[in-house]
Coordinates of N, CA and C in Angstrom, one line a residue:
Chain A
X1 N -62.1 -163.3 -8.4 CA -60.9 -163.9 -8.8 C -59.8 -162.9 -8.6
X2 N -58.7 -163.3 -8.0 CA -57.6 -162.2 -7.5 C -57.2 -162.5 -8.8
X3 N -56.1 -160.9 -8.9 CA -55.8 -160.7 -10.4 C -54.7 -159.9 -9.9
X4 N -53.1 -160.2 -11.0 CA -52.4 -158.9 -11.1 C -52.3 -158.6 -12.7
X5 N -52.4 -157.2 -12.6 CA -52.8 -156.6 -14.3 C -51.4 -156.1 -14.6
X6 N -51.4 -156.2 -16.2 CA -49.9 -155.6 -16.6 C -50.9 -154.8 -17.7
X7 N -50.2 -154.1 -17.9 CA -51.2 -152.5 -18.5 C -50.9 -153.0 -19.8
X8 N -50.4 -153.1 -20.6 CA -49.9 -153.4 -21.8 C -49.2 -155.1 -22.1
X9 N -50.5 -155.9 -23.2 CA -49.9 -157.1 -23.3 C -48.4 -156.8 -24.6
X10 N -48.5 -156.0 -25.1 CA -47.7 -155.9 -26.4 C -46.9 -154.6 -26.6
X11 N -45.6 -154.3 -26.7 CA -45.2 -152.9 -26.5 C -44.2 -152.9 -27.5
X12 N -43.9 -151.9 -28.5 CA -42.7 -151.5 -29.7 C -42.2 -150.6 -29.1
X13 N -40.8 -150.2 -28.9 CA -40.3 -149.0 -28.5 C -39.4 -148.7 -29.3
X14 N -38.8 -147.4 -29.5 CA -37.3 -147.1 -29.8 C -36.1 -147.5 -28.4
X15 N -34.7 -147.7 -29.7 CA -33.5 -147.5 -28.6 C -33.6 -146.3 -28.1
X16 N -32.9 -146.2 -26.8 CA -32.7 -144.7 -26.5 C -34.1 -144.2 -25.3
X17 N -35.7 -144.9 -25.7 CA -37.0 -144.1 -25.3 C -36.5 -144.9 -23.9
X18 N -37.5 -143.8 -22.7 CA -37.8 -144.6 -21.6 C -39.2 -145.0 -21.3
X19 N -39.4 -146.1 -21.1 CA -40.5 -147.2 -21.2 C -40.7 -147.5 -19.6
X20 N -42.0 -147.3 -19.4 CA -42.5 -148.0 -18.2 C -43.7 -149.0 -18.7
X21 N -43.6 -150.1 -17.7 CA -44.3 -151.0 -17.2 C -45.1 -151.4 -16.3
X22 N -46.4 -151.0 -16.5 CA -47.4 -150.9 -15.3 C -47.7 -152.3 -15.0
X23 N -47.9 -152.4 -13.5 CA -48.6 -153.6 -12.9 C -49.5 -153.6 -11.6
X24 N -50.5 -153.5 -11.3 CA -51.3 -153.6 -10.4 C -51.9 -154.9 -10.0
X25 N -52.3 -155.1 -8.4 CA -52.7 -156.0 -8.0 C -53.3 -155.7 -6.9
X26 N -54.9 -156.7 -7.2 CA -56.1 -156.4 -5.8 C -56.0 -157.4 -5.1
X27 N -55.1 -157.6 -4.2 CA -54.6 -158.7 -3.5 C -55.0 -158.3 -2.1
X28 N -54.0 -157.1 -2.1 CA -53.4 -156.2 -0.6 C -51.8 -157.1 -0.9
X29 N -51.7 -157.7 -1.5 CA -50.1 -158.5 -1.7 C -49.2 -157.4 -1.2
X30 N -48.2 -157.7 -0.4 CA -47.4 -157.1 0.2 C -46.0 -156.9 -0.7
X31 N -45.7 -157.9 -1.3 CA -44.6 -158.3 -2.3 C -45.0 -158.5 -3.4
X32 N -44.7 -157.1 -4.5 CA -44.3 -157.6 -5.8 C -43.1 -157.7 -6.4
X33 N -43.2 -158.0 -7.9 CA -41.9 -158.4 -8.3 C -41.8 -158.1 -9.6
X34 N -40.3 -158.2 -10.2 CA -40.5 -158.0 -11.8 C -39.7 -159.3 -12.4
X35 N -40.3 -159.8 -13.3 CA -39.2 -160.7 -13.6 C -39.4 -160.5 -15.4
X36 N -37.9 -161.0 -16.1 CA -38.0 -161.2 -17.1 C -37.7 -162.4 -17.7
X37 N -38.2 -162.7 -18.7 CA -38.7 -164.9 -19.2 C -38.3 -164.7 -20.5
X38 N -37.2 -165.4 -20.6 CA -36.3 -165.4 -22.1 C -36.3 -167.1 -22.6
X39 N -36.3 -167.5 -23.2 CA -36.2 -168.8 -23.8 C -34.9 -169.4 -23.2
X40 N -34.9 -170.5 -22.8 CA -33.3 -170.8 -22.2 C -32.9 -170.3 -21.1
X41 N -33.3 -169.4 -20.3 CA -33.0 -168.6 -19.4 C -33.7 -168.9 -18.3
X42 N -34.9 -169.2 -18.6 CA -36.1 -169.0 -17.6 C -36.6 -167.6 -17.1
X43 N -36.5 -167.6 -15.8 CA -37.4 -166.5 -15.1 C -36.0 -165.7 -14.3
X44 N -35.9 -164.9 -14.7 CA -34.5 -163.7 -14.0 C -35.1 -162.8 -13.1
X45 N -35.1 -162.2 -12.1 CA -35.5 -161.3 -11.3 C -34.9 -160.1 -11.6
X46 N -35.6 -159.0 -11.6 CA -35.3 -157.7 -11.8 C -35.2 -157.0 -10.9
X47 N -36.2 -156.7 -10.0 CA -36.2 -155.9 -8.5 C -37.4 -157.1 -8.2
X48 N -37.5 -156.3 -7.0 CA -38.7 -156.5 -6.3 C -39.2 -155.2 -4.9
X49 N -40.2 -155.7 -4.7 CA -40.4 -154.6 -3.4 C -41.3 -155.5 -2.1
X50 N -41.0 -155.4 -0.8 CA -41.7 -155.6 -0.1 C -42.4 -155.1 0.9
X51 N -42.9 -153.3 0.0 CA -43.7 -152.4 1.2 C -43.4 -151.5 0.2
X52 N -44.8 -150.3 0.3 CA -45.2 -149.3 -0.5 C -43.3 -148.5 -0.1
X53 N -42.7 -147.7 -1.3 CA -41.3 -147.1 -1.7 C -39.9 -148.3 -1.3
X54 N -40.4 -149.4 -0.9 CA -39.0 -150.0 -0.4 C -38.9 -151.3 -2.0
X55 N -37.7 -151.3 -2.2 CA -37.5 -151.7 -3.1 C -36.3 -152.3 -3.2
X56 N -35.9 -153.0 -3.6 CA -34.5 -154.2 -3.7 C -34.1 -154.8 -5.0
X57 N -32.7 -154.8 -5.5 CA -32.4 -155.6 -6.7 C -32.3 -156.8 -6.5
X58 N -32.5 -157.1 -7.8 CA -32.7 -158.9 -8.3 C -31.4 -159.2 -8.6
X59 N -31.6 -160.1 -9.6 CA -30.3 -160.8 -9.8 C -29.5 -159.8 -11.5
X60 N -30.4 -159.2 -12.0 CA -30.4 -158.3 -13.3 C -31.0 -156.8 -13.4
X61 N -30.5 -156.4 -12.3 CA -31.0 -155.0 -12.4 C -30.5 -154.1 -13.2
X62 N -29.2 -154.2 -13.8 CA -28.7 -153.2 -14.6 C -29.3 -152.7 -15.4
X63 N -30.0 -151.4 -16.0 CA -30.3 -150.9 -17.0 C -32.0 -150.3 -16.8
X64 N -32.6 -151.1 -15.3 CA -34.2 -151.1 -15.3 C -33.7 -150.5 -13.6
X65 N -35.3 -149.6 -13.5 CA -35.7 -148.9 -12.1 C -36.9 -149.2 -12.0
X66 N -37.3 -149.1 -10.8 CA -39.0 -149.4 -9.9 C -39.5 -148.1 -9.2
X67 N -40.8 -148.2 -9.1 CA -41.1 -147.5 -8.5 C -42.4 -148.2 -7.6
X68 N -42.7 -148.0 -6.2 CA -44.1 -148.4 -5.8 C -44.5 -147.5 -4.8
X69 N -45.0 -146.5 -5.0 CA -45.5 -145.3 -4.2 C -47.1 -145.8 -3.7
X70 N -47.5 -146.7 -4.3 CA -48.8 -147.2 -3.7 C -48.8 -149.0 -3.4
X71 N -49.4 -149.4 -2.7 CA -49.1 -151.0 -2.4 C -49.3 -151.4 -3.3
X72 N -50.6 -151.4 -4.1 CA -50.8 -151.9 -5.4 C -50.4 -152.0 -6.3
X73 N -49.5 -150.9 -6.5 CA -48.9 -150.6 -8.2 C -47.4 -150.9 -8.0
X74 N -46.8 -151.7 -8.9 CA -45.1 -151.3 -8.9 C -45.3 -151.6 -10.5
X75 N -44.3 -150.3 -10.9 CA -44.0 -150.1 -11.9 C -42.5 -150.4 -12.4
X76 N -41.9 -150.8 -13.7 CA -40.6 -151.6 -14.0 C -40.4 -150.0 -15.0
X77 N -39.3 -149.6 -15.1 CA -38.6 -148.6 -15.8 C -37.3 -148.5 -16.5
X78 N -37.5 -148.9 -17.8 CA -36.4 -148.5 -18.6 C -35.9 -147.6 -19.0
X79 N -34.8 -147.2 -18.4 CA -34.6 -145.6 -18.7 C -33.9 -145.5 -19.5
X80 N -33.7 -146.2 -20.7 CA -32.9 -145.6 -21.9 C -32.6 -147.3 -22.8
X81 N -33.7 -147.5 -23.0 CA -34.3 -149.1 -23.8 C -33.1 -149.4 -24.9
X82 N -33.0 -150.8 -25.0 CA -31.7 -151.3 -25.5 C -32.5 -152.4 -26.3
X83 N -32.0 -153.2 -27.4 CA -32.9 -153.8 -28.1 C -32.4 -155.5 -26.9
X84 N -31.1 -155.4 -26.2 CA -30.9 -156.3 -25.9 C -32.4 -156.5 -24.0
X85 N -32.8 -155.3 -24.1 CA -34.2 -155.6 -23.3 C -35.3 -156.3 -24.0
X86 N -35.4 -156.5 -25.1 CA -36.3 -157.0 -25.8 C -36.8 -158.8 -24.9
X87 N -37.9 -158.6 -24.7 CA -38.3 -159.8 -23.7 C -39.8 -160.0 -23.2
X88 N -40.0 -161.0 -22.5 CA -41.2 -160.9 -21.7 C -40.9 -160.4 -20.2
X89 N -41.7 -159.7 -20.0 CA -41.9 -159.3 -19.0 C -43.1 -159.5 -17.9
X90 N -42.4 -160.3 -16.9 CA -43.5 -161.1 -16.2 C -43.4 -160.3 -14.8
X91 N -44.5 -159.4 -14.2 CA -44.7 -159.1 -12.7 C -45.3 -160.5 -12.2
X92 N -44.9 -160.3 -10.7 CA -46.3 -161.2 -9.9 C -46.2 -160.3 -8.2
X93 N -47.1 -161.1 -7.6 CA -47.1 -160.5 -6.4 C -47.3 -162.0 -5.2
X94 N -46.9 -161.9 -4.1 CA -47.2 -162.7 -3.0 C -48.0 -162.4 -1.5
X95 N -48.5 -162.8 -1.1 CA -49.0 -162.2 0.1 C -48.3 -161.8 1.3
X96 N -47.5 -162.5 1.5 CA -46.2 -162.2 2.3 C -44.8 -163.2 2.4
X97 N -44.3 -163.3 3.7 CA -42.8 -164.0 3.5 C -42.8 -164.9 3.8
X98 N -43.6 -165.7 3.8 CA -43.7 -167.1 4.7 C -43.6 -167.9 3.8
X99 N -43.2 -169.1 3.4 CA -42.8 -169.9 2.6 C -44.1 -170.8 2.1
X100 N -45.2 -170.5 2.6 CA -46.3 -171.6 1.5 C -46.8 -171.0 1.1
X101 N -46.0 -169.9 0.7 CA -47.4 -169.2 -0.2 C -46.5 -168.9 -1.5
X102 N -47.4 -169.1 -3.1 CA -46.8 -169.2 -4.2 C -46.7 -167.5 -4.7
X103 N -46.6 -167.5 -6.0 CA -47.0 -166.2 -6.7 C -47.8 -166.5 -7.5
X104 N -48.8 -165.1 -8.0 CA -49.6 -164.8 -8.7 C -49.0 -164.2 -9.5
X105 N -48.8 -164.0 -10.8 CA -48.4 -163.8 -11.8 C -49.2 -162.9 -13.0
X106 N -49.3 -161.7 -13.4 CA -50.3 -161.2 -14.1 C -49.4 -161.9 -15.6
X107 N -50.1 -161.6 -17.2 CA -50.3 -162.0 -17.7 C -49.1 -161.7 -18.7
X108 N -48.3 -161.2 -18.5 CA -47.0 -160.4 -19.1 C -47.3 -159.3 -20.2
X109 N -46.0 -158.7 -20.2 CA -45.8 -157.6 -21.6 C -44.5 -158.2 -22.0
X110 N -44.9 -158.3 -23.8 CA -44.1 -159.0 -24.3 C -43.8 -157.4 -25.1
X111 N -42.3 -157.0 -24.5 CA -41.8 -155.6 -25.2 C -40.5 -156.2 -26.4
X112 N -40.6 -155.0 -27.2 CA -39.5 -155.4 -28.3 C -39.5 -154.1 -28.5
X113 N -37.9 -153.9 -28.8 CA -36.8 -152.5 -28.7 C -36.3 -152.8 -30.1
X114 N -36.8 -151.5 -30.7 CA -36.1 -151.7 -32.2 C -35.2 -150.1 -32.6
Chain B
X1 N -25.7 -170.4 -1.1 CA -26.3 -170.5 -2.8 C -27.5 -171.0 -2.5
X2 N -28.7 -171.2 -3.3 CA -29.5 -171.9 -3.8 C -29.6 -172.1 -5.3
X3 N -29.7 -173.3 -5.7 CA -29.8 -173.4 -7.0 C -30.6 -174.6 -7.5
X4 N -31.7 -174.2 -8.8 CA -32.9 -175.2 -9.8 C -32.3 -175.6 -10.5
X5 N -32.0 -176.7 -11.2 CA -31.3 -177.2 -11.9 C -32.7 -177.9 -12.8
X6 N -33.0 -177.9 -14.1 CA -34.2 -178.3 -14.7 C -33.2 -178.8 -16.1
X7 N -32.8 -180.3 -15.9 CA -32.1 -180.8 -17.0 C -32.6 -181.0 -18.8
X8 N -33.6 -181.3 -18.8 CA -34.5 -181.2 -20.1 C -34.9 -179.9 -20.0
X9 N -34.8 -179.4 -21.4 CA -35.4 -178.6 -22.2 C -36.2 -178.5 -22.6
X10 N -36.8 -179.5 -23.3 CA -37.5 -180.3 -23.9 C -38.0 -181.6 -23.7
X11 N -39.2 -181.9 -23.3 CA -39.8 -183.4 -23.0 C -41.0 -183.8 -23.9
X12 N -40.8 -184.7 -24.9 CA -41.8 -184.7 -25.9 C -42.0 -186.3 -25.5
X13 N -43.5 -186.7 -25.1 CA -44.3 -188.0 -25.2 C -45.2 -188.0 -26.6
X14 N -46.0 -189.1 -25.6 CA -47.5 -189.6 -27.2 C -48.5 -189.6 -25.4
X15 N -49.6 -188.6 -26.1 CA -50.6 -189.6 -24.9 C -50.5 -190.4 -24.6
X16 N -50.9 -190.6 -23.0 CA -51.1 -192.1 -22.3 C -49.4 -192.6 -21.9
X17 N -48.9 -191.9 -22.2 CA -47.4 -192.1 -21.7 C -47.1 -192.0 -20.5
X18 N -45.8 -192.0 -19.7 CA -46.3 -191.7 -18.6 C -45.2 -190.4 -18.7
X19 N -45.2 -189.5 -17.7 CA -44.4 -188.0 -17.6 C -43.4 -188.1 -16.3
X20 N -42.4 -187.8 -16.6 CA -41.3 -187.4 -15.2 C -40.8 -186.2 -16.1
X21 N -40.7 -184.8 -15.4 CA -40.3 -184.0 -15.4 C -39.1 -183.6 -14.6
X22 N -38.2 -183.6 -14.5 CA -37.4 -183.6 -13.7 C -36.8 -182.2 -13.1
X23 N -36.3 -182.0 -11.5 CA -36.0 -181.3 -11.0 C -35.1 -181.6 -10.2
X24 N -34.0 -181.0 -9.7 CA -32.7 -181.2 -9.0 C -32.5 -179.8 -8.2
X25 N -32.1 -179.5 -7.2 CA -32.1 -178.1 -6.3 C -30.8 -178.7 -5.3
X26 N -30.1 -177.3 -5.3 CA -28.9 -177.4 -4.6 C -29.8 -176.1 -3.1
X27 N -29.3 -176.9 -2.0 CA -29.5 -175.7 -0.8 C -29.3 -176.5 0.6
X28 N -28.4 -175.9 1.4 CA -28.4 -176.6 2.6 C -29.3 -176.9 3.7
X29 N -30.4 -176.1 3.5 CA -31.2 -176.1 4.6 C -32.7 -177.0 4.3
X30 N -33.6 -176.6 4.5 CA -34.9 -177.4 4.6 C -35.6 -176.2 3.3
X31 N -35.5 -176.8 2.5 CA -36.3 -176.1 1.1 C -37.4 -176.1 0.7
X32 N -38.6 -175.1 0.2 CA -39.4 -175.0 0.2 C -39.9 -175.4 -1.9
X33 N -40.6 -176.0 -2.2 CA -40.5 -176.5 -3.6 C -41.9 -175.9 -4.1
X34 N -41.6 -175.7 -5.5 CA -43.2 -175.3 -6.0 C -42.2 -175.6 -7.8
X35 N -44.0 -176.4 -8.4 CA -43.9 -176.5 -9.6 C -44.9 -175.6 -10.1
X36 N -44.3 -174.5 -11.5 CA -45.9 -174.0 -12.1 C -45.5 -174.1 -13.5
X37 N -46.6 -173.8 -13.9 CA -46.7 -173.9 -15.5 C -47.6 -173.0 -16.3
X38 N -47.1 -172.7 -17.5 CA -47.7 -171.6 -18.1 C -48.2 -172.4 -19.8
X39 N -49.3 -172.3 -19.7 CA -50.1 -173.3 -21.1 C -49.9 -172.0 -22.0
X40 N -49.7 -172.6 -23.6 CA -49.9 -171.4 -24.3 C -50.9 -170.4 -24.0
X41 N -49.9 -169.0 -24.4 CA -51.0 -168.1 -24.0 C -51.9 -167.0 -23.1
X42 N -51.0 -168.1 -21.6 CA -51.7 -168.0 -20.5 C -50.5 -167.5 -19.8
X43 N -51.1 -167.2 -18.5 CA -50.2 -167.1 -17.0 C -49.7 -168.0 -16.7
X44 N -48.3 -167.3 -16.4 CA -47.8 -168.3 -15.3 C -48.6 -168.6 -14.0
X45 N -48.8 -170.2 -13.6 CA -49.7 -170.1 -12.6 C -48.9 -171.5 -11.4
X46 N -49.2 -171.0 -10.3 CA -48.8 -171.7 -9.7 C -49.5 -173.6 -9.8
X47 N -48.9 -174.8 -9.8 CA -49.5 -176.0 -10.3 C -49.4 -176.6 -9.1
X48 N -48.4 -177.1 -8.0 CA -48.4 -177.6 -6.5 C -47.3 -177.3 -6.0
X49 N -46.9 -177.2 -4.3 CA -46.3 -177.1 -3.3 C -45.9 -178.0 -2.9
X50 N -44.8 -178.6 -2.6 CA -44.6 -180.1 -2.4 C -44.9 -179.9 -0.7
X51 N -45.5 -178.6 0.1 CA -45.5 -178.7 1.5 C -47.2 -179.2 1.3
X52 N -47.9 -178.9 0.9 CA -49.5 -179.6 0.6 C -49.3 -180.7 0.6
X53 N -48.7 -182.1 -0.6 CA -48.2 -183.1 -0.9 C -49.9 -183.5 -1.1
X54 N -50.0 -182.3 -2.6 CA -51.2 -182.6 -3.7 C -51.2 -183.0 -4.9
X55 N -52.2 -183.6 -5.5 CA -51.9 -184.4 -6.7 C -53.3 -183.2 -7.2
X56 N -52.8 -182.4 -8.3 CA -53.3 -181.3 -9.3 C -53.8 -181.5 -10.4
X57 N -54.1 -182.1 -11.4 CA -54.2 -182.4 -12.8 C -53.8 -183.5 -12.7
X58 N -53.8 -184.4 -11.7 CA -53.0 -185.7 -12.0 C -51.6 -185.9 -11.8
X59 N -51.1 -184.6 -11.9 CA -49.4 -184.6 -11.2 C -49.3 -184.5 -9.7
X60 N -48.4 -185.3 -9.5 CA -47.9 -185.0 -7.9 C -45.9 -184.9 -8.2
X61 N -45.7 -184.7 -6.8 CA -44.3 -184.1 -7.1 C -43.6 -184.8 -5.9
X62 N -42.9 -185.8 -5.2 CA -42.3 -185.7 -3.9 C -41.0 -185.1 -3.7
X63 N -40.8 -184.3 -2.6 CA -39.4 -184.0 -2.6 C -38.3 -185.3 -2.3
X64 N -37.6 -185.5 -2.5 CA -36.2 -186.6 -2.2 C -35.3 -185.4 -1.3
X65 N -35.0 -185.6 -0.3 CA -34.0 -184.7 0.2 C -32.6 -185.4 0.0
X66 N -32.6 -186.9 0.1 CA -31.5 -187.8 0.0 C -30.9 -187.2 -1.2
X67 N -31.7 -187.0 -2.9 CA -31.5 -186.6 -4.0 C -31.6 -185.4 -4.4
X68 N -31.9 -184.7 -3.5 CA -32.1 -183.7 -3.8 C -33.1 -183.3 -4.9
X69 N -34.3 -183.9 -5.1 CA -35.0 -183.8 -6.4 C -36.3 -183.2 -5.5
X70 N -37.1 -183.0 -6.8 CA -38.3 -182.7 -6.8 C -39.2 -183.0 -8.1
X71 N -39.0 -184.3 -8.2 CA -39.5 -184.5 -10.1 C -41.1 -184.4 -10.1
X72 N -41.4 -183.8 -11.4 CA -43.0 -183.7 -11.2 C -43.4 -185.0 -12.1
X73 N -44.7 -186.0 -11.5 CA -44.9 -187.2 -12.6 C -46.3 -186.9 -12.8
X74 N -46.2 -188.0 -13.5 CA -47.7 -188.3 -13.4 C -48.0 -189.5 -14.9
X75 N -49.0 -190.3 -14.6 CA -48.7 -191.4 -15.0 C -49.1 -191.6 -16.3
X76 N -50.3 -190.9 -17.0 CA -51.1 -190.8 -17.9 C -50.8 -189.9 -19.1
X77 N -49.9 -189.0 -19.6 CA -50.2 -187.6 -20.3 C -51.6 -187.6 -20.8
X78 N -51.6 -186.4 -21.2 CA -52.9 -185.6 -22.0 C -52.2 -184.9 -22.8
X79 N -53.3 -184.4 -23.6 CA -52.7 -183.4 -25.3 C -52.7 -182.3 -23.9
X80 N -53.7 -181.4 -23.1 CA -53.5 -180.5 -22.7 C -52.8 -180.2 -21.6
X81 N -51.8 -181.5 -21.2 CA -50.7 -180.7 -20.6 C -49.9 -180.1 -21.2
X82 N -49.8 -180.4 -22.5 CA -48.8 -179.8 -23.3 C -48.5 -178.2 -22.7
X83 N -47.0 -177.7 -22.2 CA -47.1 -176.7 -21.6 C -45.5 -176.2 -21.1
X84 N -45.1 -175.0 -20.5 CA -43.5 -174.9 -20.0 C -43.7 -175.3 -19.0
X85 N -43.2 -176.0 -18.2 CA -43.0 -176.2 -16.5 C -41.6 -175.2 -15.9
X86 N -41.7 -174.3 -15.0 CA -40.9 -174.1 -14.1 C -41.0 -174.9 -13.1
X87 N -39.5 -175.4 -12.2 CA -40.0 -176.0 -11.0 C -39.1 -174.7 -10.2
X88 N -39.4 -174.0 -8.7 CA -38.9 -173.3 -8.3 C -38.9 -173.3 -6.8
X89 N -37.3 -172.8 -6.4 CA -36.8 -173.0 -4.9 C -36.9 -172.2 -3.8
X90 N -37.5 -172.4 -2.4 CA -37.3 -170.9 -1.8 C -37.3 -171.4 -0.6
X91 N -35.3 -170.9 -0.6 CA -34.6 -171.1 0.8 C -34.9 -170.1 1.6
X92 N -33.3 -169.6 2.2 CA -33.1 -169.1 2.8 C -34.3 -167.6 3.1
X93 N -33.9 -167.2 1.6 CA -34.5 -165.8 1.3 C -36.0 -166.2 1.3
X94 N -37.1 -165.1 1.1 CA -38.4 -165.4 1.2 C -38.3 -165.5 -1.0
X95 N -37.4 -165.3 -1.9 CA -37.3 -164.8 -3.0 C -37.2 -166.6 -3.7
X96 N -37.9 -166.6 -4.0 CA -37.8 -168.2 -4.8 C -36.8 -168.0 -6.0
X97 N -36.0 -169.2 -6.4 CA -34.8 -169.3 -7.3 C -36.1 -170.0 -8.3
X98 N -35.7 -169.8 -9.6 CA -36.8 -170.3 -10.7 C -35.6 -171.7 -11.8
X99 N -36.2 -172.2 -11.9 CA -35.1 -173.5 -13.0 C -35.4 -172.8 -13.9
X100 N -35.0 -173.3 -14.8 CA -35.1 -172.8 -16.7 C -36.2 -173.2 -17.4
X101 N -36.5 -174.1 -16.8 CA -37.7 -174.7 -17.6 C -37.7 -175.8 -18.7
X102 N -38.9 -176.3 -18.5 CA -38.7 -177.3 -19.5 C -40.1 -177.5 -20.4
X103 N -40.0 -177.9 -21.4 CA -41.2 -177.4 -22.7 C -42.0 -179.0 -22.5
X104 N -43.2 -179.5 -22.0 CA -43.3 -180.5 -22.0 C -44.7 -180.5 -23.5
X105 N -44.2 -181.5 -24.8 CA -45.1 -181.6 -25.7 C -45.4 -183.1 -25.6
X106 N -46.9 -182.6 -25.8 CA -47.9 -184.3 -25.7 C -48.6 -184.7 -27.2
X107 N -47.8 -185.7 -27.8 CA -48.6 -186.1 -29.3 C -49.7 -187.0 -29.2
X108 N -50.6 -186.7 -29.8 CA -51.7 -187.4 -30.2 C -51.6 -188.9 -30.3

């Protein structure tokens, strides 16, 4: 069963800490993604990447960094956590750019900033 | 632009009812549609493609281009649909636009 992992289902932080977000996937997925899932909002895009270091903003990048030094892994980074990040945190990944193919979605990190 | 427009918030039946979830998408071109859904608890997971034109759990979805819709039905409810539906867009970009969602609850 193809799977994307988020390293952490549950996270407490302080304001101020910087917070990473692990996410891996044994796909070979070419494209992952960060998104964050608020009640009323839906699903916001954070970054994404489509190839090991290349990386692109979403529609809400302010305040979060990525990293993907390996195809597998992209990581989401808070470099200085605000309570108003408090959210779910949903990666997924896709196989590539062609339009019939969905996302896979690992299982989220539900973070809260106090 | 591309834009999901998901007008309910909230869709509460009784079993055996029948379901329209509704979906509305703004985009000039030939659009690509996908419904998913996330059960308590769970992943978001992808549910159907309206380029397949499959019926999943009993739901199917047609696109209207005339309407611009993409409503998801299905004729029956169950307690275990109970669930959030995203319905989501992917035009131009390879980056799918996501609706807001809509909470669909099934009563006994």
């Amino acid at each position: 069963d193809v799977k994307v992992t988020q390293s952490s289902r549950y996270l407490v932080k302080r304001t101020g800490e910087k917070v990473f977000l692990e996410c891996v996937q044994d796909m070979d997925h070419e494209n992952m993604f960060w998104y964050r899932q608020d009640p009323g909002l839906g699903l916001r895009l954070i970054y994404f990447s489509y190839d090991v270091k290349m990386k692109e903003k979403g529609d809400i990048p302010e305040g979060y960094s990525v990293s993907r030094e390996k195809k597998e892994r992209f990581s989401l980074i808070l470099e200085s956590a605000s309570t108003n990040q408090t959210s779910m945190y949903l990666c997924a990944s896709s196989l590539s750019q062609s339009t019939n193919y969905g996302y896979t979605f690992g299982s989220g990190t539900r973070l809260t900033v106090v | 632009a591309q834009r999901v427009t998901q007008p309910e918030k909230l869709l509460s039946v009784f079993k055996g009812a029948p379901v329209e979830l509704k979906c509305n998408y703004s985009y000039s071109g030939s659009p690509e549609l996908f419904w998913y859904v996330q059960y308590s608890r769970q992943r978001l997971q992808l549910l159907l493609r309206h380029i397949s034109r499959e019926s999943i759990k009993g739901f199917t979805a047609d696109l209207n281009k005339g309407e611009t819709s993409f409503h998801l039905k299905k004729p029956f409810a169950q307690e275990e649909d109970s669930a959030m539906y995203y319905c989501a867009l992917k035009g131009g970009s390879y980056i799918p636009t996501f609706g807001r969602g809509t909470s669909l609850i099934v009563h006994p």
